Amino acid sequence: LAKTTQPISMDSYEGQEVNITCSHNNIATNDYITWYQQFPSQGPRFIIQGYKTKVTNEVASLFIPADRKSSTLSLPRVSLSDTAVYYCLVGEDNFNKFYFGSGTKLNVKP
Amino acid sequence: DTGVSQNPRHKITKRGQNVTFRCDPISEHNRLYWYRQTLGQGPEFLTYFQNEAQLEKSRLLSDRFSAERPKGSFSTLEIQRTEQGDSAMYLCASSLSTGEETQYFGPGTRLLVL
């Protein structure tokens, strides 16, 4: 079971870059790494997904080292609206299900 | 709005009653998932469909829970004889089976069992 470990919470200020690291020591060869964002009383929202090296989209970057045992979500210049819980997941069993864990609660301060 | 809809958004029921939730996935998505989320925790996998076939069920899904996906379109999740411990947010997600699967989540149905 490819479980993940993330910090429980992080604080940041508006305009800063935030990096959230996730450990997934038991990641399998075929697993992808996916990050979701969740606001209170809403379903999780897809942010970014990757397999190795670096992936960038319009909202975030994902850095994955060669051994793939960890990954780092990078949010550039966060704003108050980025205050949310961020989940790191690895797909298993051909993506039949995801293990979410407890996520990282990011608190962005003015 | 991800394109996945869930109804109702909120449900209050008394212990012992049956409840049914509905999920309408993104139309071209062949996979559909149900999760349960309690306060302060991440979503927990309950069950998964590929088209109309229910391929996997978590041990969290007791005999009181049943899910269906007739014709591989919408899905229903029924809880019989509800208990207070069933109070949670029930989330539905859908995806298209490709090499890079991304699950898109609905807004959830919040259940409160009194």
Short mmCIF file of C-alpha atoms in Angstrom, two decimals:
data_model
loop_
_atom_site.label_atom_id
_atom_site.label_comp_id
_atom_site.label_asym_id
_atom_site.label_seq_id
_atom_site.Cartn_x
_atom_site.Cartn_y
_atom_site.Cartn_z
CA LEU A 1 0.00 0.00 0.00
CA ALA A 2 1.68 3.18 -1.21
CA LYS A 3 0.82 5.52 1.64
CA THR A 4 2.00 9.08 1.84
CA THR A 5 3.34 11.30 4.60
CA GLN A 6 2.91 15.06 4.61
CA PRO A 7 3.30 17.82 7.19
CA ILE A 8 0.06 18.36 9.06
CA SER A 9 0.10 22.12 8.59
CA MET A 10 2.07 25.01 7.15
CA ASP A 11 1.84 28.77 7.45
CA SER A 12 2.79 31.26 4.80
CA TYR A 13 2.27 34.89 3.85
CA GLU A 14 0.71 36.33 0.75
CA GLY A 15 3.12 36.60 -2.15
CA GLN A 16 5.48 33.90 -0.90
CA GLU A 17 6.33 30.67 -2.65
CA VAL A 18 5.14 27.62 -0.75
CA ASN A 19 6.69 24.17 -1.06
CA ILE A 20 4.90 21.17 0.40
CA THR A 21 6.85 17.93 0.45
CA CYS A 22 5.31 14.50 0.48
CA SER A 23 7.03 11.18 1.23
CA HIS A 24 5.93 8.02 -0.55
CA ASN A 25 8.64 5.46 0.10
CA ASN A 26 6.65 2.50 -1.22
CA ILE A 27 5.66 4.03 -4.53
CA ALA A 28 5.28 1.42 -7.25
CA THR A 29 6.76 1.54 -10.71
CA ASN A 30 3.46 2.34 -12.40
CA ASP A 31 2.20 4.85 -9.83
CA TYR A 32 1.65 8.48 -10.69
CA ILE A 33 1.80 11.23 -8.08
CA THR A 34 -1.21 13.50 -7.89
CA TRP A 35 -1.97 16.55 -5.77
CA TYR A 36 -5.40 17.80 -4.85
CA GLN A 37 -6.64 20.94 -3.12
CA GLN A 38 -9.70 20.96 -0.92
CA PHE A 39 -11.65 23.85 0.54
CA PRO A 40 -14.08 23.30 3.43
CA SER A 41 -17.35 21.67 2.41
CA GLN A 42 -16.18 21.09 -1.15
CA GLY A 43 -14.84 18.10 -3.03
CA PRO A 44 -11.10 17.87 -3.73
CA ARG A 45 -9.90 19.72 -6.82
CA PHE A 46 -7.14 18.37 -9.05
CA ILE A 47 -4.00 20.52 -9.08
CA ILE A 48 -1.22 18.63 -10.81
CA GLN A 49 0.01 15.15 -11.64
CA GLY A 50 3.40 13.75 -12.56
CA TYR A 51 5.51 10.63 -12.89
CA LYS A 52 9.09 11.89 -12.71
CA THR A 53 11.26 15.02 -12.91
CA LYS A 54 9.30 18.26 -13.12
CA VAL A 55 5.80 19.13 -14.22
CA THR A 56 4.44 22.65 -14.40
CA ASN A 57 1.00 24.00 -15.13
CA GLU A 58 -0.72 27.33 -14.72
CA VAL A 59 -1.18 26.97 -10.97
CA ALA A 60 1.70 24.88 -9.62
CA SER A 61 4.88 22.93 -10.20
CA LEU A 62 5.62 19.40 -9.12
CA PHE A 63 9.18 18.26 -8.49
CA ILE A 64 9.92 14.54 -8.35
CA PRO A 65 13.45 13.25 -7.69
CA ALA A 66 14.90 10.31 -9.56
CA ASP A 67 14.10 7.78 -6.82
CA ARG A 68 10.45 8.99 -6.74
CA LYS A 69 10.24 8.39 -3.00
CA SER A 70 9.13 11.95 -2.42
CA SER A 71 7.63 14.85 -4.30
CA THR A 72 7.29 18.58 -3.73
CA LEU A 73 4.35 20.73 -4.70
CA SER A 74 5.37 24.31 -5.32
CA LEU A 75 2.80 27.10 -5.25
CA PRO A 76 4.22 30.38 -6.55
CA ARG A 77 3.15 33.63 -4.90
CA VAL A 78 0.30 32.32 -2.79
CA SER A 79 -2.73 34.41 -1.97
CA LEU A 80 -5.30 34.21 0.82
CA SER A 81 -7.52 32.12 -1.47
CA ASP A 82 -4.88 29.37 -1.47
CA THR A 83 -5.70 28.60 2.16
CA ALA A 84 -6.87 25.02 1.92
CA VAL A 85 -5.90 21.41 2.58
CA TYR A 86 -3.50 19.88 0.08
CA TYR A 87 -3.37 16.14 -0.47
CA CYS A 88 -0.59 14.13 -2.04
CA LEU A 89 -1.66 10.83 -3.50
CA VAL A 90 -0.09 7.97 -5.36
CA GLY A 91 -2.14 5.78 -7.64
CA GLU A 92 -2.13 2.06 -6.93
CA ASP A 93 -3.50 -1.02 -8.58
CA ASN A 94 -3.86 0.73 -11.90
CA PHE A 95 -5.46 3.71 -10.21
CA ASN A 96 -8.37 1.79 -8.79
CA LYS A 97 -8.31 3.93 -5.70
CA PHE A 98 -6.35 6.65 -4.01
CA TYR A 99 -5.11 6.84 -0.45
CA PHE A 100 -5.55 10.44 0.68
CA GLY A 101 -4.09 10.57 4.15
CA SER A 102 -4.78 13.64 6.29
CA GLY A 103 -3.25 16.20 3.95
CA THR A 104 -1.43 19.45 4.71
CA LYS A 105 -3.45 22.38 5.93
CA LEU A 106 -1.95 25.51 4.40
CA ASN A 107 -2.78 28.77 6.10
CA VAL A 108 -1.91 31.88 4.09
CA LYS A 109 -1.75 35.05 6.14
CA PRO A 110 -2.02 38.63 4.88
CA ASP B 1 -17.54 23.10 -11.25
CA THR B 2 -15.83 19.87 -12.32
CA GLY B 3 -18.83 18.50 -14.17
CA VAL B 4 -19.55 15.86 -11.54
CA SER B 5 -22.82 16.48 -9.74
CA GLN B 6 -24.17 14.96 -6.56
CA ASN B 7 -27.62 15.03 -5.05
CA PRO B 8 -28.74 15.87 -2.51
CA ARG B 9 -26.07 18.20 -1.21
CA HIS B 10 -27.26 17.78 2.37
CA LYS B 11 -29.27 15.07 4.08
CA ILE B 12 -30.46 14.87 7.65
CA THR B 13 -32.00 11.61 8.75
CA LYS B 14 -32.86 9.73 11.90
CA ARG B 15 -30.96 6.69 13.01
CA GLY B 16 -32.36 3.54 11.45
CA GLN B 17 -33.63 5.20 8.29
CA ASN B 18 -32.39 4.39 4.80
CA VAL B 19 -30.83 7.05 2.59
CA THR B 20 -29.81 7.11 -1.06
CA PHE B 21 -27.38 9.44 -2.75
CA ARG B 22 -26.93 10.01 -6.46
CA CYS B 23 -23.84 10.86 -8.47
CA ASP B 24 -23.78 11.96 -12.11
CA PRO B 25 -20.24 11.71 -13.47
CA ILE B 26 -18.69 13.52 -16.40
CA SER B 27 -20.46 11.93 -19.33
CA GLU B 28 -17.52 10.32 -21.12
CA HIS B 29 -15.90 9.00 -17.94
CA ASN B 30 -16.06 5.25 -17.56
CA ARG B 31 -14.78 5.05 -13.98
CA LEU B 32 -16.70 6.17 -10.93
CA TYR B 33 -15.59 6.21 -7.31
CA TRP B 34 -17.26 6.75 -3.96
CA TYR B 35 -15.39 8.11 -0.96
CA ARG B 36 -16.36 9.01 2.58
CA GLN B 37 -14.81 11.91 4.45
CA THR B 38 -15.15 12.74 8.12
CA LEU B 39 -14.19 16.02 9.71
CA GLY B 40 -10.45 16.64 9.71
CA GLN B 41 -9.63 13.54 7.70
CA GLY B 42 -8.92 12.92 4.07
CA PRO B 43 -11.38 11.09 1.87
CA GLU B 44 -11.46 7.32 2.33
CA PHE B 45 -12.11 5.04 -0.62
CA LEU B 46 -15.37 3.09 -0.49
CA THR B 47 -15.95 1.52 -3.88
CA TYR B 48 -15.18 1.81 -7.56
CA PHE B 49 -16.97 1.07 -10.83
CA GLN B 50 -15.65 0.63 -14.31
CA ASN B 51 -18.65 1.12 -16.55
CA GLU B 52 -21.44 -0.79 -14.81
CA ALA B 53 -19.21 -3.29 -13.06
CA GLN B 54 -18.36 -2.77 -9.40
CA LEU B 55 -14.74 -3.86 -9.35
CA GLU B 56 -13.63 -3.13 -5.83
CA LYS B 57 -15.10 -2.49 -2.42
CA SER B 58 -13.32 -1.29 0.67
CA ARG B 59 -13.76 -3.15 3.93
CA LEU B 60 -15.19 0.16 5.13
CA LEU B 61 -18.23 -0.64 3.03
CA SER B 62 -20.31 -2.68 5.45
CA ASP B 63 -23.29 -4.81 4.47
CA ARG B 64 -25.53 -1.82 5.09
CA PHE B 65 -23.95 0.00 2.17
CA SER B 66 -24.74 -0.79 -1.43
CA ALA B 67 -23.77 0.98 -4.61
CA GLU B 68 -24.98 0.59 -8.15
CA ARG B 69 -24.18 2.04 -11.51
CA PRO B 70 -26.83 0.84 -13.95
CA LYS B 71 -25.91 1.24 -17.60
CA GLY B 72 -22.56 2.67 -16.63
CA SER B 73 -23.88 6.20 -16.24
CA PHE B 74 -25.05 7.66 -12.92
CA SER B 75 -24.46 5.86 -9.66
CA THR B 76 -26.36 5.54 -6.40
CA LEU B 77 -25.07 4.84 -2.94
CA GLU B 78 -27.59 3.53 -0.44
CA ILE B 79 -27.10 3.25 3.28
CA GLN B 80 -29.59 1.07 5.10
CA ARG B 81 -30.39 1.36 8.80
CA THR B 82 -28.24 4.42 9.21
CA GLU B 83 -26.14 4.85 12.32
CA GLN B 84 -24.72 8.00 13.86
CA GLY B 85 -21.26 6.88 12.77
CA ASP B 86 -22.38 7.15 9.15
CA SER B 87 -22.46 10.93 9.48
CA ALA B 88 -19.90 12.19 6.98
CA MET B 89 -19.41 13.80 3.61
CA TYR B 90 -19.89 11.31 0.79
CA LEU B 91 -17.87 12.17 -2.28
CA CYS B 92 -18.16 10.88 -5.79
CA ALA B 93 -15.42 11.11 -8.39
CA SER B 94 -15.12 10.05 -12.01
CA SER B 95 -12.26 9.49 -14.37
CA LEU B 96 -11.38 8.24 -17.82
CA SER B 97 -9.21 5.15 -17.81
CA THR B 98 -5.99 6.27 -19.45
CA GLY B 99 -2.35 6.04 -18.47
CA GLU B 100 -2.54 9.21 -16.41
CA GLU B 101 -5.74 8.91 -14.48
CA THR B 102 -7.16 12.05 -12.95
CA GLN B 103 -10.19 11.81 -10.72
CA TYR B 104 -12.65 14.70 -10.78
CA PHE B 105 -14.69 15.10 -7.66
CA GLY B 106 -18.23 16.26 -7.13
CA PRO B 107 -19.25 18.67 -4.36
CA GLY B 108 -20.25 15.87 -2.04
CA THR B 109 -23.34 14.98 -0.04
CA ARG B 110 -23.16 15.79 3.64
CA LEU B 111 -25.07 13.29 5.74
CA LEU B 112 -26.10 13.90 9.32
CA VAL B 113 -27.63 11.02 11.23
CA LEU B 114 -29.46 12.08 14.38
#
